[in-house]
N, CA, C and O atoms as a MOPAC input file, in Angstrom:
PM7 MOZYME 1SCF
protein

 N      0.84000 1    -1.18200 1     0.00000 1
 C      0.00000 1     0.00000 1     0.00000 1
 C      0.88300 1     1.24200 1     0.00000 1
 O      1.87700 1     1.39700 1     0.71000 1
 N      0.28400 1     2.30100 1    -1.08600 1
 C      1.28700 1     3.52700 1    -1.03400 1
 C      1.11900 1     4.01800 1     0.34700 1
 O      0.24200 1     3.44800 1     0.99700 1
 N      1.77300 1     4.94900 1     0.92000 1
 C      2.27200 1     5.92700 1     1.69400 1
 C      0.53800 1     6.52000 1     2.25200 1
 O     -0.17900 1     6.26700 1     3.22000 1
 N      0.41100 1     7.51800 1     0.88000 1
 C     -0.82100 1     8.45300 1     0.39000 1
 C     -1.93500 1     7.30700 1     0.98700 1
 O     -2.69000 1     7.63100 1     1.90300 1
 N     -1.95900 1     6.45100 1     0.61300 1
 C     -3.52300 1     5.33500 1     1.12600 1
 C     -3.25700 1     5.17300 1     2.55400 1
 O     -4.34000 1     5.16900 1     3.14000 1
 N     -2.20100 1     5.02700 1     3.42700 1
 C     -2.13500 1     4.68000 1     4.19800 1
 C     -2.42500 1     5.79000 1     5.37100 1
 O     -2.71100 1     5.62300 1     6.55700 1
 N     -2.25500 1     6.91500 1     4.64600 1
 C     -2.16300 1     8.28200 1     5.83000 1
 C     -3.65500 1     8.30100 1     5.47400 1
 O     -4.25300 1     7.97900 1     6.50100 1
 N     -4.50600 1     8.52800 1     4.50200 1
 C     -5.60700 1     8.49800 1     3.93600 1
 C     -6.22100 1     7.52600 1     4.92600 1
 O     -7.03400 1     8.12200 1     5.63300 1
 N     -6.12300 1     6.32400 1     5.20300 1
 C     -6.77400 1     5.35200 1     5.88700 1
 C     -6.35500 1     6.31600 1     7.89400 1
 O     -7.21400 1     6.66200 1     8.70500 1
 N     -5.33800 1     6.40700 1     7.99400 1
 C     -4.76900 1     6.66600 1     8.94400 1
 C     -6.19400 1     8.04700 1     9.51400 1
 O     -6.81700 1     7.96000 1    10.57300 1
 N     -6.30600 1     8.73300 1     8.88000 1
 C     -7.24100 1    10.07700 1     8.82300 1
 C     -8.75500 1     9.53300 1     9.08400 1
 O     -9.50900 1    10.31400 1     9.66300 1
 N     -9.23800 1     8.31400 1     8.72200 1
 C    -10.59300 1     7.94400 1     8.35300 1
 C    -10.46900 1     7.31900 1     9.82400 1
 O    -11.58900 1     7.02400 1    10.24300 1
 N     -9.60300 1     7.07500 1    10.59100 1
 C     -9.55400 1     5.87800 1    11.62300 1
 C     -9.87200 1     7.07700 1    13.13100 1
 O    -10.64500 1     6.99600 1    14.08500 1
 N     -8.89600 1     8.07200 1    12.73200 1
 C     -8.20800 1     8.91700 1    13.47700 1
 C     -9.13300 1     9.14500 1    14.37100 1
 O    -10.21700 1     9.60700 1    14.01500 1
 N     -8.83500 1     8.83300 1    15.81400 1
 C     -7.07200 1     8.69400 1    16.13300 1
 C     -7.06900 1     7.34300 1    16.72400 1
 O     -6.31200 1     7.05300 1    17.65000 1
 N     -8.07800 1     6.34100 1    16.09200 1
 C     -7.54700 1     4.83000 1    16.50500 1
 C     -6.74800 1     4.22900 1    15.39200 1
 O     -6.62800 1     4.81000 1    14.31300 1
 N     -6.19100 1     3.04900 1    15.65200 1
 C     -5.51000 1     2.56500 1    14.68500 1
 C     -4.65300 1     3.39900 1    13.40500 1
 O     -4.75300 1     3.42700 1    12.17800 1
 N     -4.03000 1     3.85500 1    14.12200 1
 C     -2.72700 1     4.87900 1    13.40600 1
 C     -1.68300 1     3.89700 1    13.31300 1
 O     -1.40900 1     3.19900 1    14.28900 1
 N     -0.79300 1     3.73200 1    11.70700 1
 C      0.21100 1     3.55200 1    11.48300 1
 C      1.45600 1     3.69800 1    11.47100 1
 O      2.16600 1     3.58000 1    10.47300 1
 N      1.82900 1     3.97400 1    12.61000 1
 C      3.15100 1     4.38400 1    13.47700 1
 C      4.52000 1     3.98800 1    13.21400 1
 O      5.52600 1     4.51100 1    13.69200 1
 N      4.46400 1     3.04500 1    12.43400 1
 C      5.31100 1     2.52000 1    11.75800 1
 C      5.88000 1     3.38700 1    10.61700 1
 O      7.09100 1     3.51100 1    10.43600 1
 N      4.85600 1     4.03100 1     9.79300 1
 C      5.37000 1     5.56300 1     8.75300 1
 C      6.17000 1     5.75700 1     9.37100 1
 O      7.30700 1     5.43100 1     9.02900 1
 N      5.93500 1     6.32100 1    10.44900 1
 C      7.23000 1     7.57900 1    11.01300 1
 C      8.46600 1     6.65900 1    11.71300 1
 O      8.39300 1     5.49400 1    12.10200 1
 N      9.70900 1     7.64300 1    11.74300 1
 C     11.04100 1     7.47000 1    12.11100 1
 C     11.10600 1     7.78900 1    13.43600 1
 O     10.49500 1     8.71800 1    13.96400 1
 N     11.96500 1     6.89800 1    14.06300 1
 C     12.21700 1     6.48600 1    15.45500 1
 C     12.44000 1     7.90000 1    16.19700 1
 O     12.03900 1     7.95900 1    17.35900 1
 N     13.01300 1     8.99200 1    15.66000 1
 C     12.78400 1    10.24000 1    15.95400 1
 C     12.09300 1    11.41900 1    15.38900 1
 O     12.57800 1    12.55000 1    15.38600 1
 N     11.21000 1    11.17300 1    15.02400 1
 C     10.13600 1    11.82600 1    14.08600 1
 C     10.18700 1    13.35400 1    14.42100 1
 O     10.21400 1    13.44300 1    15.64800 1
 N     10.20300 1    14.20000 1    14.02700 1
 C      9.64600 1    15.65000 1    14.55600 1
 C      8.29900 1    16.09900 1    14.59700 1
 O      7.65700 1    16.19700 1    13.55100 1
 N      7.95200 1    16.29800 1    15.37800 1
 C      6.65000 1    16.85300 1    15.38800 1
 C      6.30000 1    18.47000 1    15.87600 1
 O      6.85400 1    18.77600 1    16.93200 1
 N      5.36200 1    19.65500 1    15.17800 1
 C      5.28600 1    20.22700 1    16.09500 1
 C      3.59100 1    21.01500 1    15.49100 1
 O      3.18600 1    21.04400 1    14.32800 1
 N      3.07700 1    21.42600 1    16.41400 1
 C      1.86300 1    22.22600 1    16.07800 1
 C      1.92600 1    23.13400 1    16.84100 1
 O      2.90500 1    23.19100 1    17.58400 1
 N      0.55300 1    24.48300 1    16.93300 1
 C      0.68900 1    25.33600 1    18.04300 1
 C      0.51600 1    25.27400 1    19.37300 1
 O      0.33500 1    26.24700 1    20.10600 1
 N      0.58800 1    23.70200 1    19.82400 1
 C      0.59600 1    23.86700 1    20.95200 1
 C      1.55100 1    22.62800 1    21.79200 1
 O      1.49700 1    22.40800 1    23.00200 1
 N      2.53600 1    21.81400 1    20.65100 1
 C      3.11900 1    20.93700 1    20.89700 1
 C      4.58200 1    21.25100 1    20.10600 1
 O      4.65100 1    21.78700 1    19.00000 1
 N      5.58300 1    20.86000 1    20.80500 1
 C      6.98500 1    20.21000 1    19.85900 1
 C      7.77100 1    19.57900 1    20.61300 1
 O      7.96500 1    19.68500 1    21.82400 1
 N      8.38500 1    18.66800 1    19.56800 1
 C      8.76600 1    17.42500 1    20.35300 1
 C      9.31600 1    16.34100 1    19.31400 1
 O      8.96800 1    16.08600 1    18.16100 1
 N     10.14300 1    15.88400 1    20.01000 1
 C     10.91500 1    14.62100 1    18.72600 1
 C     10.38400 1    12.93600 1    19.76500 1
 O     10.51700 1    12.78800 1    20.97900 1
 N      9.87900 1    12.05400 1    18.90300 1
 C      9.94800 1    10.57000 1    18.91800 1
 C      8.44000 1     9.86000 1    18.48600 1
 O      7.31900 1    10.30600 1    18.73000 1
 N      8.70700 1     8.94600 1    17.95800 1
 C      7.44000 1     8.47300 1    17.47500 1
 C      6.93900 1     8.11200 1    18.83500 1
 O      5.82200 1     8.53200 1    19.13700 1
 N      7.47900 1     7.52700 1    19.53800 1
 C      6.51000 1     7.37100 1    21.24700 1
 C      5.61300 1     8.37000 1    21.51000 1
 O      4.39400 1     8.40600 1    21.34300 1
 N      6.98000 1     9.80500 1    22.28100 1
 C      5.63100 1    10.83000 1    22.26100 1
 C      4.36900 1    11.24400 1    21.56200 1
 O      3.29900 1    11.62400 1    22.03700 1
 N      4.92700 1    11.00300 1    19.76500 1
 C      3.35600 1    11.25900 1    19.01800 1
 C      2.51300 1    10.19300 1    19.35900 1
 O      1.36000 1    10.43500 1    19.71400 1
 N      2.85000 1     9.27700 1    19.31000 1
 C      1.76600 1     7.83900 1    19.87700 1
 C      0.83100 1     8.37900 1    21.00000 1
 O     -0.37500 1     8.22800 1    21.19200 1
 N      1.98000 1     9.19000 1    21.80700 1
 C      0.89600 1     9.22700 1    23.85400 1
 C      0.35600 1    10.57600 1    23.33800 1
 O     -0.36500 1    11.18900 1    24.12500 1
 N      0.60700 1    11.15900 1    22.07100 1
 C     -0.07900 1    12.32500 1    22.10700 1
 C     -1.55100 1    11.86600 1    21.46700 1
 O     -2.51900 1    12.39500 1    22.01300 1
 N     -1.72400 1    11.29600 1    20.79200 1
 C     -2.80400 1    10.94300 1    19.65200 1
 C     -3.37700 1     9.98300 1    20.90000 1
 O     -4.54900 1    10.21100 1    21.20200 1
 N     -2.69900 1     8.94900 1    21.65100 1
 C     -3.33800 1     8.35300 1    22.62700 1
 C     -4.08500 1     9.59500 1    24.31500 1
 O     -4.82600 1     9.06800 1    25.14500 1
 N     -3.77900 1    10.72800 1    24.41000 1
 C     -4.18400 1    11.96500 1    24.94500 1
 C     -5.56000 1    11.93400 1    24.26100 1
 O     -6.59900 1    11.63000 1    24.84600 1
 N     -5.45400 1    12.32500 1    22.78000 1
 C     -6.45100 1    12.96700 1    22.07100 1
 C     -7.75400 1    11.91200 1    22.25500 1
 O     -8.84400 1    12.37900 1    22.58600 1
 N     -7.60800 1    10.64200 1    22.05400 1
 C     -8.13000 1     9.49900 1    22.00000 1
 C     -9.39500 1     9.50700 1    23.68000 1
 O    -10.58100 1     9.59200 1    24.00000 1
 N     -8.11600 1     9.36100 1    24.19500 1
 C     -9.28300 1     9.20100 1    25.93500 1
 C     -9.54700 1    10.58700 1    26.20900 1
 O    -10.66000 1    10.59800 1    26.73300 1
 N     -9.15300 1    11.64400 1    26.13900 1
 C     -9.60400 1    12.92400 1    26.68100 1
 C    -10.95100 1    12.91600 1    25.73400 1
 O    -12.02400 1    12.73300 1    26.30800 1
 N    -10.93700 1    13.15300 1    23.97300 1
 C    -12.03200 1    14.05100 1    23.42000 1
 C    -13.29600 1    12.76300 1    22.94300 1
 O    -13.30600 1    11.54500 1    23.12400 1
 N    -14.03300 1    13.46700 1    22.44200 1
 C    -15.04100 1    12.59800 1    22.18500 1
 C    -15.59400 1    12.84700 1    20.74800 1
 O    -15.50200 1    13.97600 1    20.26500 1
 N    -16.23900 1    11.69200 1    19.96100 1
 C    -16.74300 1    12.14700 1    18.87000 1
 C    -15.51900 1    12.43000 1    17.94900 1
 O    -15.95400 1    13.01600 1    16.95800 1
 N    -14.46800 1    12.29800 1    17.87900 1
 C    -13.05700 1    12.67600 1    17.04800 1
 C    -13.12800 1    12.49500 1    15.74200 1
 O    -13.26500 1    11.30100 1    15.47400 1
 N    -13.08100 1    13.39100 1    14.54700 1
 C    -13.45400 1    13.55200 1    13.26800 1
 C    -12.62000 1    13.73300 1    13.17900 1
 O    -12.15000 1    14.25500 1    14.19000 1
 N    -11.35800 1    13.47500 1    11.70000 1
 C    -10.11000 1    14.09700 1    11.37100 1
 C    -10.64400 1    14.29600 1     9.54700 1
 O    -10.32700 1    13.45900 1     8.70100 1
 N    -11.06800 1    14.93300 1     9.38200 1
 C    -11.97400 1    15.23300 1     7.76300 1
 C    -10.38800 1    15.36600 1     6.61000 1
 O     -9.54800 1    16.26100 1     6.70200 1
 N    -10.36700 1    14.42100 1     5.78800 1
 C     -9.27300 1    14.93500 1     4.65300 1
 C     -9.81900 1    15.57900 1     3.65700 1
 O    -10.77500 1    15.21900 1     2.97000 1
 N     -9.23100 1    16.49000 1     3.59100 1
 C    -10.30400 1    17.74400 1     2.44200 1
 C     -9.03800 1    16.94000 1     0.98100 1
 O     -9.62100 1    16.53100 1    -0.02300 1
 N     -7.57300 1    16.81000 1     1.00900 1
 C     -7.16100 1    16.79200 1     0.33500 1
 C     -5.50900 1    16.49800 1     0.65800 1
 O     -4.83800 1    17.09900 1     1.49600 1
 N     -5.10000 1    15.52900 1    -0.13900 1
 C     -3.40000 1    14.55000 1     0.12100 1
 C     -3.00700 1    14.78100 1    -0.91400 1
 O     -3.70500 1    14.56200 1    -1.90400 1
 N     -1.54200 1    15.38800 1    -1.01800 1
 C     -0.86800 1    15.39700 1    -2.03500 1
 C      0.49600 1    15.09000 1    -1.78800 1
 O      1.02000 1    15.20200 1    -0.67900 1
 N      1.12500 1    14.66800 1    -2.90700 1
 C      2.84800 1    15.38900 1    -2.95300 1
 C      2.98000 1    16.31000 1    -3.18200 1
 O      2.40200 1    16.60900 1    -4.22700 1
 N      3.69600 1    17.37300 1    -2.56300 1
 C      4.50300 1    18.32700 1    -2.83000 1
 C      5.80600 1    18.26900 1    -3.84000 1
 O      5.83800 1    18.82500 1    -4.93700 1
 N      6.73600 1    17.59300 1    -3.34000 1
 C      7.60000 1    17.12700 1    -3.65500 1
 C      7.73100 1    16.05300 1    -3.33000 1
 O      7.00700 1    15.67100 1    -2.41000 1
 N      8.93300 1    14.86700 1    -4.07300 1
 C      8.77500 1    13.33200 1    -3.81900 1
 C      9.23600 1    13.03700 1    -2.59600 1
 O      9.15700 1    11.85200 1    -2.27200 1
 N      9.84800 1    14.04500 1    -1.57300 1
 C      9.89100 1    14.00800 1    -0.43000 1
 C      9.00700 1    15.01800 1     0.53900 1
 O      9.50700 1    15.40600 1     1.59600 1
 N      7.88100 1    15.36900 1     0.20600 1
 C      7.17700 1    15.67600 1     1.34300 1
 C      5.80500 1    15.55600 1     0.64400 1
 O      5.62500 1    15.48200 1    -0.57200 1
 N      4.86100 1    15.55000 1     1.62100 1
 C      3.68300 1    14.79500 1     1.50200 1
 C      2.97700 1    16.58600 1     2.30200 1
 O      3.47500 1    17.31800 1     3.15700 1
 N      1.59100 1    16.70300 1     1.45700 1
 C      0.50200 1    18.16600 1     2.19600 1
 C     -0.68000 1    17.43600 1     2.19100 1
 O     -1.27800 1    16.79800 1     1.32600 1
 N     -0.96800 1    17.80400 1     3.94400 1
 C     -2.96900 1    17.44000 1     3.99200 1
 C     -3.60600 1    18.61300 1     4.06800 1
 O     -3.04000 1    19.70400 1     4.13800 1
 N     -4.77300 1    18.43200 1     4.05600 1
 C     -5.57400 1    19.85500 1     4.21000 1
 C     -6.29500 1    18.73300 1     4.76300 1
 O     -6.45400 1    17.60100 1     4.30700 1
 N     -6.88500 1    19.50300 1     6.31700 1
 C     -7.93000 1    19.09300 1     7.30700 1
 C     -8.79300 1    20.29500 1     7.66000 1
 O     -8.81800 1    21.48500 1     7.34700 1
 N     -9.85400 1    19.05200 1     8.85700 1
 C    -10.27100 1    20.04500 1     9.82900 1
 C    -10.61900 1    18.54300 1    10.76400 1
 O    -11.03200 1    17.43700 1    10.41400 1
 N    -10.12900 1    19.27400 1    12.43700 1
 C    -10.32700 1    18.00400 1    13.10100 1
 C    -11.01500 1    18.76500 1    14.19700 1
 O    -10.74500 1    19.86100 1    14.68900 1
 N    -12.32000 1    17.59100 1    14.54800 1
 C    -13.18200 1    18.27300 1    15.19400 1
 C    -13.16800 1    17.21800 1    16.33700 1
 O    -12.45900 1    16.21200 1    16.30800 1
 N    -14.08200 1    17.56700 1    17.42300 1
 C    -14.27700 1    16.92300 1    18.51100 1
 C    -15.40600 1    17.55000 1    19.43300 1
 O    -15.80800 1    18.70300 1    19.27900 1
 N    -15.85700 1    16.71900 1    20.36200 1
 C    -16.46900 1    17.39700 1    21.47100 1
 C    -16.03500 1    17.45000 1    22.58600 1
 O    -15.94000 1    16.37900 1    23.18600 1
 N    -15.64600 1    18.60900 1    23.22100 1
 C    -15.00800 1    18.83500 1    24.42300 1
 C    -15.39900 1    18.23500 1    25.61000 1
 O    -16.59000 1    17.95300 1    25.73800 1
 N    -14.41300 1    17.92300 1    26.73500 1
 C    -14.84500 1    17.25400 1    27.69500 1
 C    -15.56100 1    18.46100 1    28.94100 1
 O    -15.04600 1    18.68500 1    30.03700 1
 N    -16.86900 1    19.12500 1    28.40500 1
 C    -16.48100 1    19.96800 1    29.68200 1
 C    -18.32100 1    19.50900 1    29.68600 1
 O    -18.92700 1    18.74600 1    28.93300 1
 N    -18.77100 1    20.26500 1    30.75600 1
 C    -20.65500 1    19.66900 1    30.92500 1
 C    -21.34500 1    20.22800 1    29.82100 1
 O    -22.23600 1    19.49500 1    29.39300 1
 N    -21.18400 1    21.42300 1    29.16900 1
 C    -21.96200 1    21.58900 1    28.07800 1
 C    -21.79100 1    20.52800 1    26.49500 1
 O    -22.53400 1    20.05600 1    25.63500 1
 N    -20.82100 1    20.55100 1    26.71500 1
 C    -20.14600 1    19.57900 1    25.42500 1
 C    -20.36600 1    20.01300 1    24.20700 1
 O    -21.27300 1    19.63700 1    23.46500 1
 N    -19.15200 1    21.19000 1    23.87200 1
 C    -19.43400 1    21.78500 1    22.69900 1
 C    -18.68900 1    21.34800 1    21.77600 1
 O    -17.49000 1    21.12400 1    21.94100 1
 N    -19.40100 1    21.14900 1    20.53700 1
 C    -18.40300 1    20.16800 1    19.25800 1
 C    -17.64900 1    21.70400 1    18.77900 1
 O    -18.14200 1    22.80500 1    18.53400 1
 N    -16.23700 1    21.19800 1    18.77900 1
 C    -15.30300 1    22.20800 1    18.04900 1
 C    -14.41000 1    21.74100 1    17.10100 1
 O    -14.39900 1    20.56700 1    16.73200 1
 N    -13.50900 1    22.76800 1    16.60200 1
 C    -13.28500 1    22.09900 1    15.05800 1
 C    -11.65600 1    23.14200 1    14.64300 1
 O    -11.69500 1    24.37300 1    14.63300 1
 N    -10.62000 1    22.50500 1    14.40000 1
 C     -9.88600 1    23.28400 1    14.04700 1
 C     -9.49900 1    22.76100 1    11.92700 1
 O     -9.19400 1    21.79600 1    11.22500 1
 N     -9.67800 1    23.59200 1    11.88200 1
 C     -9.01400 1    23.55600 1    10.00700 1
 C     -7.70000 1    23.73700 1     9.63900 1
 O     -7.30200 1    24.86000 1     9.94900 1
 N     -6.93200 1    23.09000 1     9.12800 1
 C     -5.59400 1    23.06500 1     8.66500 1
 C     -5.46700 1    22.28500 1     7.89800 1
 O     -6.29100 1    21.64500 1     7.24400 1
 N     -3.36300 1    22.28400 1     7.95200 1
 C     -2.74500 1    21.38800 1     6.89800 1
 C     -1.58600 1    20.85700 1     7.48700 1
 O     -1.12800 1    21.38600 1     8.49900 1
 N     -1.04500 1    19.85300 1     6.96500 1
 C      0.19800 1    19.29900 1     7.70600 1
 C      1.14700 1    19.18000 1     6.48800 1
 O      0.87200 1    18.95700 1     5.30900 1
 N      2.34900 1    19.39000 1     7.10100 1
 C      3.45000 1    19.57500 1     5.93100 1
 C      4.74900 1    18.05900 1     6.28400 1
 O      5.74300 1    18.09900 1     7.00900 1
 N      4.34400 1    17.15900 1     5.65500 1
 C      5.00600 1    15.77900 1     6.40400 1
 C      6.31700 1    15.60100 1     5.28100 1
 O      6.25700 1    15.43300 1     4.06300 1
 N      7.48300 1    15.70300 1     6.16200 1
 C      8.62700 1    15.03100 1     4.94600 1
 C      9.13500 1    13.75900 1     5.45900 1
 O      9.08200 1    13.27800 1     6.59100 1
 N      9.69700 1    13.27500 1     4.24200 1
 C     10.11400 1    11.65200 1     4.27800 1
 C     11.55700 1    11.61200 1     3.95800 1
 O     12.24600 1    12.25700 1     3.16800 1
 N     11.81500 1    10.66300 1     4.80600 1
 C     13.19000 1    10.61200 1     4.84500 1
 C     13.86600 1     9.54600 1     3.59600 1
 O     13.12400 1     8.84600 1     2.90700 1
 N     15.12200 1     9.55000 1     3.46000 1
 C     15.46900 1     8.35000 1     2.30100 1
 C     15.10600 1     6.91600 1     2.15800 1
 O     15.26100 1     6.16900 1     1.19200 1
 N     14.45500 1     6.63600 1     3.63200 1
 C     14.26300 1     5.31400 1     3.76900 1
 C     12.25800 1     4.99700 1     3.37600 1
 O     11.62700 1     3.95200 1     3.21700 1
 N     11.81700 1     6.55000 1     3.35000 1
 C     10.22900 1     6.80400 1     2.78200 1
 C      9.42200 1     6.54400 1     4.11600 1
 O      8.29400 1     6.05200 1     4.13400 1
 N     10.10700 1     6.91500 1     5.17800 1
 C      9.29200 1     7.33000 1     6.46900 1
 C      9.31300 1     8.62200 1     6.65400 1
 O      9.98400 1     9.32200 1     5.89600 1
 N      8.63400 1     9.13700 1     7.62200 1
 C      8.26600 1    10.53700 1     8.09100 1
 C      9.16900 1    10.76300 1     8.91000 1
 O      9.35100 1     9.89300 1     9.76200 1
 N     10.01600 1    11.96500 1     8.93700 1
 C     10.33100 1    12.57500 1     9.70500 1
 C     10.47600 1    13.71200 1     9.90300 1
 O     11.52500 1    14.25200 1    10.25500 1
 N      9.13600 1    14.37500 1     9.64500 1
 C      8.94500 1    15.36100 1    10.02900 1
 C      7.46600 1    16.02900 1     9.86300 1
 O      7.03100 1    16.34700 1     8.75500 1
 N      6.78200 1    16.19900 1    10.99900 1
 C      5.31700 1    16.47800 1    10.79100 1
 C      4.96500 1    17.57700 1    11.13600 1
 O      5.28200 1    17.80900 1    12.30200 1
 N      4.23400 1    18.69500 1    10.44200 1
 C      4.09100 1    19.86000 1    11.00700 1
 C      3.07000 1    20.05500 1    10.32700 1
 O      2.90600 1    20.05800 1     9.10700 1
 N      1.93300 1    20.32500 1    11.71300 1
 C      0.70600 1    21.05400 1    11.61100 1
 C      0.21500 1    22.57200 1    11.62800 1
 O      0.35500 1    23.28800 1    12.61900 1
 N     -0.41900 1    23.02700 1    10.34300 1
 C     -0.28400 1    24.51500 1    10.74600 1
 C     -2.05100 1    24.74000 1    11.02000 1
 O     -2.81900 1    24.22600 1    10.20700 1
 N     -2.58600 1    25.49700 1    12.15500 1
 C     -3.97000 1    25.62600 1    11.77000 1
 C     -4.42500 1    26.76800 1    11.55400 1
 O     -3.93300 1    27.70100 1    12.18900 1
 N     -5.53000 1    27.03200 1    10.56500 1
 C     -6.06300 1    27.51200 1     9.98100 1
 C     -6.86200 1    28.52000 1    10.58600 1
 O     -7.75200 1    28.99500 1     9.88100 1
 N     -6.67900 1    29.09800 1    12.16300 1
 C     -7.18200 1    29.73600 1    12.97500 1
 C     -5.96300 1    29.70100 1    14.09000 1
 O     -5.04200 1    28.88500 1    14.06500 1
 N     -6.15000 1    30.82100 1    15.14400 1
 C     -5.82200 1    31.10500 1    16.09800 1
 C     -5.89800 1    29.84100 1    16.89900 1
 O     -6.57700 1    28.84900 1    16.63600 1
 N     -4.97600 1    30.05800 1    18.07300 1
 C     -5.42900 1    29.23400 1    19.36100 1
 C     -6.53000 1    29.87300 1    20.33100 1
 O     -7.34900 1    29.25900 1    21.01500 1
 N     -6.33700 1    31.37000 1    20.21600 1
 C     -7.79300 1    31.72700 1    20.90300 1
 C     -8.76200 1    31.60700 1    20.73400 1
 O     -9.60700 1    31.56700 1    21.62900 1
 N     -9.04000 1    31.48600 1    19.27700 1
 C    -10.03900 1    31.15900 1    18.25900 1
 C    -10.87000 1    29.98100 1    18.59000 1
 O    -12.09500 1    29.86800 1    18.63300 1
 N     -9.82800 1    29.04700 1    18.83600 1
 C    -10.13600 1    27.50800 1    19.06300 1
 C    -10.65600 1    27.62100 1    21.03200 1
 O    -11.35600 1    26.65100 1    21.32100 1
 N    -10.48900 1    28.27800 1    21.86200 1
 C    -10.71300 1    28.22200 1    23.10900 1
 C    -12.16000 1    29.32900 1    22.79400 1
 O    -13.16200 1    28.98000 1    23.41800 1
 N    -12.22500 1    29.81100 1    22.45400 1
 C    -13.65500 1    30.54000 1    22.22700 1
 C    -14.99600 1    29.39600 1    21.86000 1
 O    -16.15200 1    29.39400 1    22.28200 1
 N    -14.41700 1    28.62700 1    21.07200 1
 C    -15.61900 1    27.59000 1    20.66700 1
 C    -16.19400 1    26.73300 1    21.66000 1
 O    -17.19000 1    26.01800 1    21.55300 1
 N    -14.98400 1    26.99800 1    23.22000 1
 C    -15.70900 1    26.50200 1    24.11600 1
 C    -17.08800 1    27.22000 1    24.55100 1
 O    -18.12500 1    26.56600 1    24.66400 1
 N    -17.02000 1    28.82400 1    24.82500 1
 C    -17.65000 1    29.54100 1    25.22100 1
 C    -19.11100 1    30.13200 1    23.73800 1
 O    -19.85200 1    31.10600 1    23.87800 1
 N    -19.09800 1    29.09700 1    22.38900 1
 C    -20.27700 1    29.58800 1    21.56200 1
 C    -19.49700 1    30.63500 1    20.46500 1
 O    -20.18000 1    31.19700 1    19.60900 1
 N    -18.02500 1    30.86600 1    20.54100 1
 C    -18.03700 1    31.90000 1    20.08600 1
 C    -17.33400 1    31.29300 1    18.14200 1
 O    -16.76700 1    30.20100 1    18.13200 1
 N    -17.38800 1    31.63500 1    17.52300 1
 C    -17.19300 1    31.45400 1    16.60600 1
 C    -15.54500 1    31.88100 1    16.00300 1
 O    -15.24300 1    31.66800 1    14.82900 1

C-alpha cells in the first residue's frame, strides 16, 4: 500500500488505529501547541487525544505530494469537548510531512487555519 492510502486510511480511523510505523524512530513533530521529537511521544499524544475528546473527526479535504519528499494534507479536526456543556469544536488546517530516504516521516508539522484563541472561544459559543 502507497504511503498516500495509508495516511488516507490513517485520517478515516483517526485517532484509533494509526500507522506508526510511517514515522522514524525520531520523528519531529510540532503544532501550536506541541513540539517534540519521537514516534513514542506522538503515539501518547494521539493516545491523549483518544481518551480525553469525544466524537473525534479528522476530515481529509485533500493529500498530495509536494515534492517526492514531502507529503501536504488539508484538514479540519473536530471533537467534542470534555467539559458539561459539550461543545463540538473544530480546528481547520494542513500538515506539511517530509520523508526521509528510507520513505518514512520525519517530520510532521501542523499549521492551523485559525488562532489558538479562536479555538478556546468555541468553548464559550463563540465562533
Amino acid at each position: 500500500m502507497d504511503i498516500l492510502d495509508q495516511i488516507r486510511l490513517d485520517y478515516q480511523h483517526f485517532p484509533k488505529d494509526q500507522s506508526y510505523h510511517l514515522y522514524a524512530e525520531n520523528v519531529y513533530f510540532k503544532d501550536p501547541l506541541n513540539e517534540f521529537r519521537g514516534v513514542n511521544r506522538y503515539r501518547s499524544m494521539i493516545g491523549l487525544i483518544d481518551r480525553l475528546f469525544k466524537q473525534v473527526n479528522l476530515d481529509l479535504h485533500r493529500i498530495e505530494y509536494a515534492t517526492p519528499t514531502q507529503i501536504n494534507t488539508h484538514w479540519t479536526l473536530s471533537w467534542v469537548a470534555p467539559v458539561p456543556w459539550q461543545p463540538r469544536m473544530s480546528i481547520p488546517g494542513h500538515s506539511e510531512l517530509a520523508l526521509g530516504e528510507d520513505g518514512k516521516v520525519i517530520s510532521h508539522i501542523d499549521y492551523w487555519h485559525c488562532s489558538r484563541l479562536a479555538v478556546l472561544g468555541q468553548l464559550f459559543g463563540k465562533k
